[in-house]
Tab-separated table of C-alpha atoms in Angstrom:
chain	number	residue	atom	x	y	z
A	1151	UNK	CA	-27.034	-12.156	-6.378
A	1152	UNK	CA	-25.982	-14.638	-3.321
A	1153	UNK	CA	-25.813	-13.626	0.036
A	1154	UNK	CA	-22.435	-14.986	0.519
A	1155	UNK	CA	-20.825	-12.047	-1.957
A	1156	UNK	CA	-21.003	-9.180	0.527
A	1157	UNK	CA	-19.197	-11.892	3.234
A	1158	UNK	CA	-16.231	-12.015	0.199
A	1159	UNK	CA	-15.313	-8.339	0.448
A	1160	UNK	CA	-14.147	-9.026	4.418
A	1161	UNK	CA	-10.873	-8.495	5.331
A	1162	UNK	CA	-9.099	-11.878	5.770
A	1163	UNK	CA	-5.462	-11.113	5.708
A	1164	UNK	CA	-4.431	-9.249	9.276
A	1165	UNK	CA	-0.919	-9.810	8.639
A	1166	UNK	CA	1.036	-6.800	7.188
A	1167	UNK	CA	3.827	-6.048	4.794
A	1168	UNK	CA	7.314	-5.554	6.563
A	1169	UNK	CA	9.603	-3.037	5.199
A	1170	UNK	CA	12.949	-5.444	5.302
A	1171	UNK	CA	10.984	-8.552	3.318
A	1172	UNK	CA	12.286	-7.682	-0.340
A	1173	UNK	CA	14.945	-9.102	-2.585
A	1174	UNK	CA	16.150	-6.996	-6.047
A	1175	UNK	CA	17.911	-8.533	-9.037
A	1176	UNK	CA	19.009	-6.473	-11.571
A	1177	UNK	CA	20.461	-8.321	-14.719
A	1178	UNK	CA	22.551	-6.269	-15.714
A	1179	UNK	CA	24.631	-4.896	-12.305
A	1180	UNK	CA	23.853	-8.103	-9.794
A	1181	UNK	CA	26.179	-6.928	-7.326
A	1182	UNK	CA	24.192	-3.912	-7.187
A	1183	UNK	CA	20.654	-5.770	-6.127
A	1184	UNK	CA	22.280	-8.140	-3.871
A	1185	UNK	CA	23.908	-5.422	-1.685
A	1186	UNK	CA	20.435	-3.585	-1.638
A	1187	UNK	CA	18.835	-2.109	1.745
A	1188	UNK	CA	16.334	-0.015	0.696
A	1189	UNK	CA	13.786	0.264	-2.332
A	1190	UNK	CA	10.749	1.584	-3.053
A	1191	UNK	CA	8.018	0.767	-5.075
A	1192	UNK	CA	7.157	3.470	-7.513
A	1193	UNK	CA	3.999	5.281	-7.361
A	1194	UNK	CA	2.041	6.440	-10.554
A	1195	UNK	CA	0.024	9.514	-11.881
A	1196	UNK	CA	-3.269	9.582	-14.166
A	1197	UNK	CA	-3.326	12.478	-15.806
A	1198	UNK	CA	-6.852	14.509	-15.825
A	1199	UNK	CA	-8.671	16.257	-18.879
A	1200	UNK	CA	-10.488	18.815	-17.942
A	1201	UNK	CA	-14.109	19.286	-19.606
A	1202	UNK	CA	-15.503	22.620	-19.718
A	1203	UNK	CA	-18.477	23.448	-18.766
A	1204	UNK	CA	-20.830	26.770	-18.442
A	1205	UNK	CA	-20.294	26.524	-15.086
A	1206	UNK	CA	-16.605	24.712	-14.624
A	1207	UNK	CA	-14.778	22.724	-15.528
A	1208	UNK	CA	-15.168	18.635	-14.787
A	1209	UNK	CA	-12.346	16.354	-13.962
A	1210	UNK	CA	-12.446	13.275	-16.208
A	1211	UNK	CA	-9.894	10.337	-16.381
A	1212	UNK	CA	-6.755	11.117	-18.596
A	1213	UNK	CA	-5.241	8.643	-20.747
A	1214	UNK	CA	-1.494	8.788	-19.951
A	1215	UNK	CA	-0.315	7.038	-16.919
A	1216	UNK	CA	3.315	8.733	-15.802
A	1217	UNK	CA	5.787	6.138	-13.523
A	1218	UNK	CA	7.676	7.608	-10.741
A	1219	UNK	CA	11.373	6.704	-10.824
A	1220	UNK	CA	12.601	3.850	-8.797
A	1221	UNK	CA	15.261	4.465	-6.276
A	1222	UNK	CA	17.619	1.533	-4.883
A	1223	UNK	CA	20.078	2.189	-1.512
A	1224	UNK	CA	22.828	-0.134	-1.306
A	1225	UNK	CA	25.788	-0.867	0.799
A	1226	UNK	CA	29.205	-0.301	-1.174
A	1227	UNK	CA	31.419	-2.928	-0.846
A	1228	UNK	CA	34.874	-2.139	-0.177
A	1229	UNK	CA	36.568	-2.900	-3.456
A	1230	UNK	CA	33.727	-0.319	-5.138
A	1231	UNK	CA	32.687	-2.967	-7.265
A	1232	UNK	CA	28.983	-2.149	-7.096
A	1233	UNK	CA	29.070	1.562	-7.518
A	1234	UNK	CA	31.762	1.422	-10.047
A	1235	UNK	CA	29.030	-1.404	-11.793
A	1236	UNK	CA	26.499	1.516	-12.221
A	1237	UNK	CA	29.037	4.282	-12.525
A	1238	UNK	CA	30.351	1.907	-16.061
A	1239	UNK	CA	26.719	1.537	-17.196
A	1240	UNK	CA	25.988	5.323	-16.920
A	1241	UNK	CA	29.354	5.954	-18.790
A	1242	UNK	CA	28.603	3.854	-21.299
A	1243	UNK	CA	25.048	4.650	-22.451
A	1244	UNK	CA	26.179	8.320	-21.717
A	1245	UNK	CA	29.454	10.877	-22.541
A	1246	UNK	CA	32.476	7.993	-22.659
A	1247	UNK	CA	35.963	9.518	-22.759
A	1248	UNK	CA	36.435	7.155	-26.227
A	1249	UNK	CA	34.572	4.613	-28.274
A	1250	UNK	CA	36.433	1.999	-26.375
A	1251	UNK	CA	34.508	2.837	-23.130
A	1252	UNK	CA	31.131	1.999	-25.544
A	1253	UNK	CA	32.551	-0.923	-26.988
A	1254	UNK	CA	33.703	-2.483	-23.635
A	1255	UNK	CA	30.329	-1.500	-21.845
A	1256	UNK	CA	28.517	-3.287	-24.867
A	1257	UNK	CA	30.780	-6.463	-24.702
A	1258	UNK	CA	30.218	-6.902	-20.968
A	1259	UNK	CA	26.345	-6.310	-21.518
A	1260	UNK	CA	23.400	-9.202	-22.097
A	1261	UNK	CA	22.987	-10.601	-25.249
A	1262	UNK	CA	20.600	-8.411	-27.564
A	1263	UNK	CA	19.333	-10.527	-30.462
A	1264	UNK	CA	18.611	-7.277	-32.609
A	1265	UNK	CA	22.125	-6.115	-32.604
A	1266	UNK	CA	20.805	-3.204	-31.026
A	1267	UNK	CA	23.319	-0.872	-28.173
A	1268	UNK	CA	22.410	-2.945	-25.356
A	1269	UNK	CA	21.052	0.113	-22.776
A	1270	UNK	CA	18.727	-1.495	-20.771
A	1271	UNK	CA	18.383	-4.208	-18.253
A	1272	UNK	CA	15.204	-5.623	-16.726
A	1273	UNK	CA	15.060	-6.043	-13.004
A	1274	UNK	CA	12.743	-7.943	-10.360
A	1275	UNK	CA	11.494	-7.263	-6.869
A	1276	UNK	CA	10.834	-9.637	-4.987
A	1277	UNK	CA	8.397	-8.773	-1.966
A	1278	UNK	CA	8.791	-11.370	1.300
A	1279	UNK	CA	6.445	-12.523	3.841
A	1280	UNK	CA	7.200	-12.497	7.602
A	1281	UNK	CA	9.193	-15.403	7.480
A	1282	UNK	CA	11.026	-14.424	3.971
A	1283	UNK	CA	8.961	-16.583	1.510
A	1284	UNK	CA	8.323	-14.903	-1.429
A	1285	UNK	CA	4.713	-13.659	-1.994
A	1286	UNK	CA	4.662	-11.930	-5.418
A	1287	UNK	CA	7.340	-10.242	-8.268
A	1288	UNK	CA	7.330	-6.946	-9.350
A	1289	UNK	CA	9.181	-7.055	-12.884
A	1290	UNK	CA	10.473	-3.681	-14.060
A	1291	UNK	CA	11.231	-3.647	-18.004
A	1292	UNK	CA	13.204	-1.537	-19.531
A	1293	UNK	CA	15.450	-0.293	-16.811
A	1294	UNK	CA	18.092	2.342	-16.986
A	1295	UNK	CA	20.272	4.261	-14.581
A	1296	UNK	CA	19.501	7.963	-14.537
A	1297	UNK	CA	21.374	9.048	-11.004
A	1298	UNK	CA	24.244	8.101	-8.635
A	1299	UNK	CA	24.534	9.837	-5.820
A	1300	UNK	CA	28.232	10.975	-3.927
A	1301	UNK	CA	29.847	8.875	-1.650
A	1302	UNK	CA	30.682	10.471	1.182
A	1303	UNK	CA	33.345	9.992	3.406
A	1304	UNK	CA	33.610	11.678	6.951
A	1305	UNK	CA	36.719	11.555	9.081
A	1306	UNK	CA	34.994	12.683	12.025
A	1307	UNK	CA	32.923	9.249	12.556
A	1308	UNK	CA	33.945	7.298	15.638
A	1309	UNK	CA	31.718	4.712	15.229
A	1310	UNK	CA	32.107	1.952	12.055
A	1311	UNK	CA	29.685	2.989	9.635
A	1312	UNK	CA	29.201	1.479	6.260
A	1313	UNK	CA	28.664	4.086	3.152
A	1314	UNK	CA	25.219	3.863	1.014
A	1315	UNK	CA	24.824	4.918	-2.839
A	1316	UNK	CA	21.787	6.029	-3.923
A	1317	UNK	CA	20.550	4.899	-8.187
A	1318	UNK	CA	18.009	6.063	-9.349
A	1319	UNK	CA	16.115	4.271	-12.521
A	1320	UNK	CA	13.850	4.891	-15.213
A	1321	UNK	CA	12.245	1.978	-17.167
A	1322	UNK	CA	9.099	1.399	-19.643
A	1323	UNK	CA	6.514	-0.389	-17.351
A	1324	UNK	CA	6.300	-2.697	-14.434
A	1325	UNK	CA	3.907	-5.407	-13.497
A	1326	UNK	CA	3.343	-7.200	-9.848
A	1327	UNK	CA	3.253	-10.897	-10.441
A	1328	UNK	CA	1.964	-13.610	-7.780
A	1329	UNK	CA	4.676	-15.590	-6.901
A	1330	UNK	CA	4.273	-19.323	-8.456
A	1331	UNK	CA	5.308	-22.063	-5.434
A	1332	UNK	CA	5.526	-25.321	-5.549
C-alpha cells in the first residue's frame, strides 16, 4: 500500500452545487422541461430483512431498491400549452372520453419500433456548474406522468405573479452520467 492513497481520499472540490444550475428535457412534453423552475432529484430506499435471532432480530441489506417519484415545477405559459401537454398525456394513457383521444395521443407520440401504446417517455437532467456548464446527466427511463396539480387563480393578487404546475413522474430507473466535453 503507498503512502500517497490516504492523501487521495482529501477533499479537493470546495465548490458546491447551486440549486438554479439544472436543465430538464423531457421527450415527450418539451415545452414542459424548458419552462421548468424547480426539480428534484429522487431519493431511494433499500429495503431491510430482518434475521432472527435468540436474542433479536439483525438488520441485513434487502434486495429491492424502491425510487421516490420525481416532481417537476414549471411556469405555465399563457396559451396553457405546457399543462395542457401533460394534461393530453395523462388522458391518453388513462380514462379518454373516446378511442379517438388514444389514437390522437398515440399519433402525436415518439416512434415505438414494437408497435407497442407508446406510454412512456425518457427524460434527462442536466446538473450545471456555477457558471452553467454542464457537469453530469441524470437519465430517467421509463417516465410517466402520475399527478398534475390545480392551477390556481387568485383575484386578490396585486402584484404580477406567474402560476406554477406541479407533475409528478414515475419511471423504471435512472442513472447519473458524467457529462462528455469536448
Amino acid at each position: 500500500m503507498s503512502k500517497q492513497e490516504p492523501l487521495s481520499r482529501q477533499i479537493s472540490e470546495v465548490n458546491f452545487l447551486q440549486a438554479n444550475g439544472f436543465r430538464f428535457n423531457v421527450q415527450r412534453a418539451p415545452k414542459v422541461g424548458f419552462f421548468g423552475n424547480a426539480i428534484n432529484v429522487p431519493g431511494m430506499t433499500l429495503g431491510v430483512a430482518e434475521q432472527m435471532t435468540y436474542l433479536k432480530g439483525v438488520s441485513r441489506p434487502g434486495e429491492v431498491l424502491e425510487f421516490n417519484d420525481l416532481t417537476l415545477r414549471f411556469l405555465i405559459d399563457e396559451n396553457l400549452s405546457n399543462y395542457l401537454e401533460i394534461q393530453k398525456w395523462m388522458r391518453g394513457i388513462g380514462f379518454p372520453e373516446s378511442l379517438q383521444q388514444i389514437y390522437d395521443f398515440q399519433d402525436e407520440g415518439l416512434n415505438n419500433d414494437m408497435g407497442d401504446l407508446d406510454l412512456y417517455s425518457d427524460g434527462t437532467l442536466t446538473i450545471l456548474n456555477g457558471i452553467n456548464k454542464p457537469l453530469f446527466s441524470i437519465d430517467f427511463e421509463s417516465m410517466f406522468p402520475i399527478a398534475l396539480s390545480d392551477i390556481d387563480f387568485d383575484a386578490t393578487v396585486t402584484d404580477a405573479e406567474y402560476l406554477t404546475a406541479d407533475v409528478t413522474f414515475r419511471y423504471l430507473i435512472y442513472n447519473f452520467k458524467p457529462f462528455e466535453c469536448c
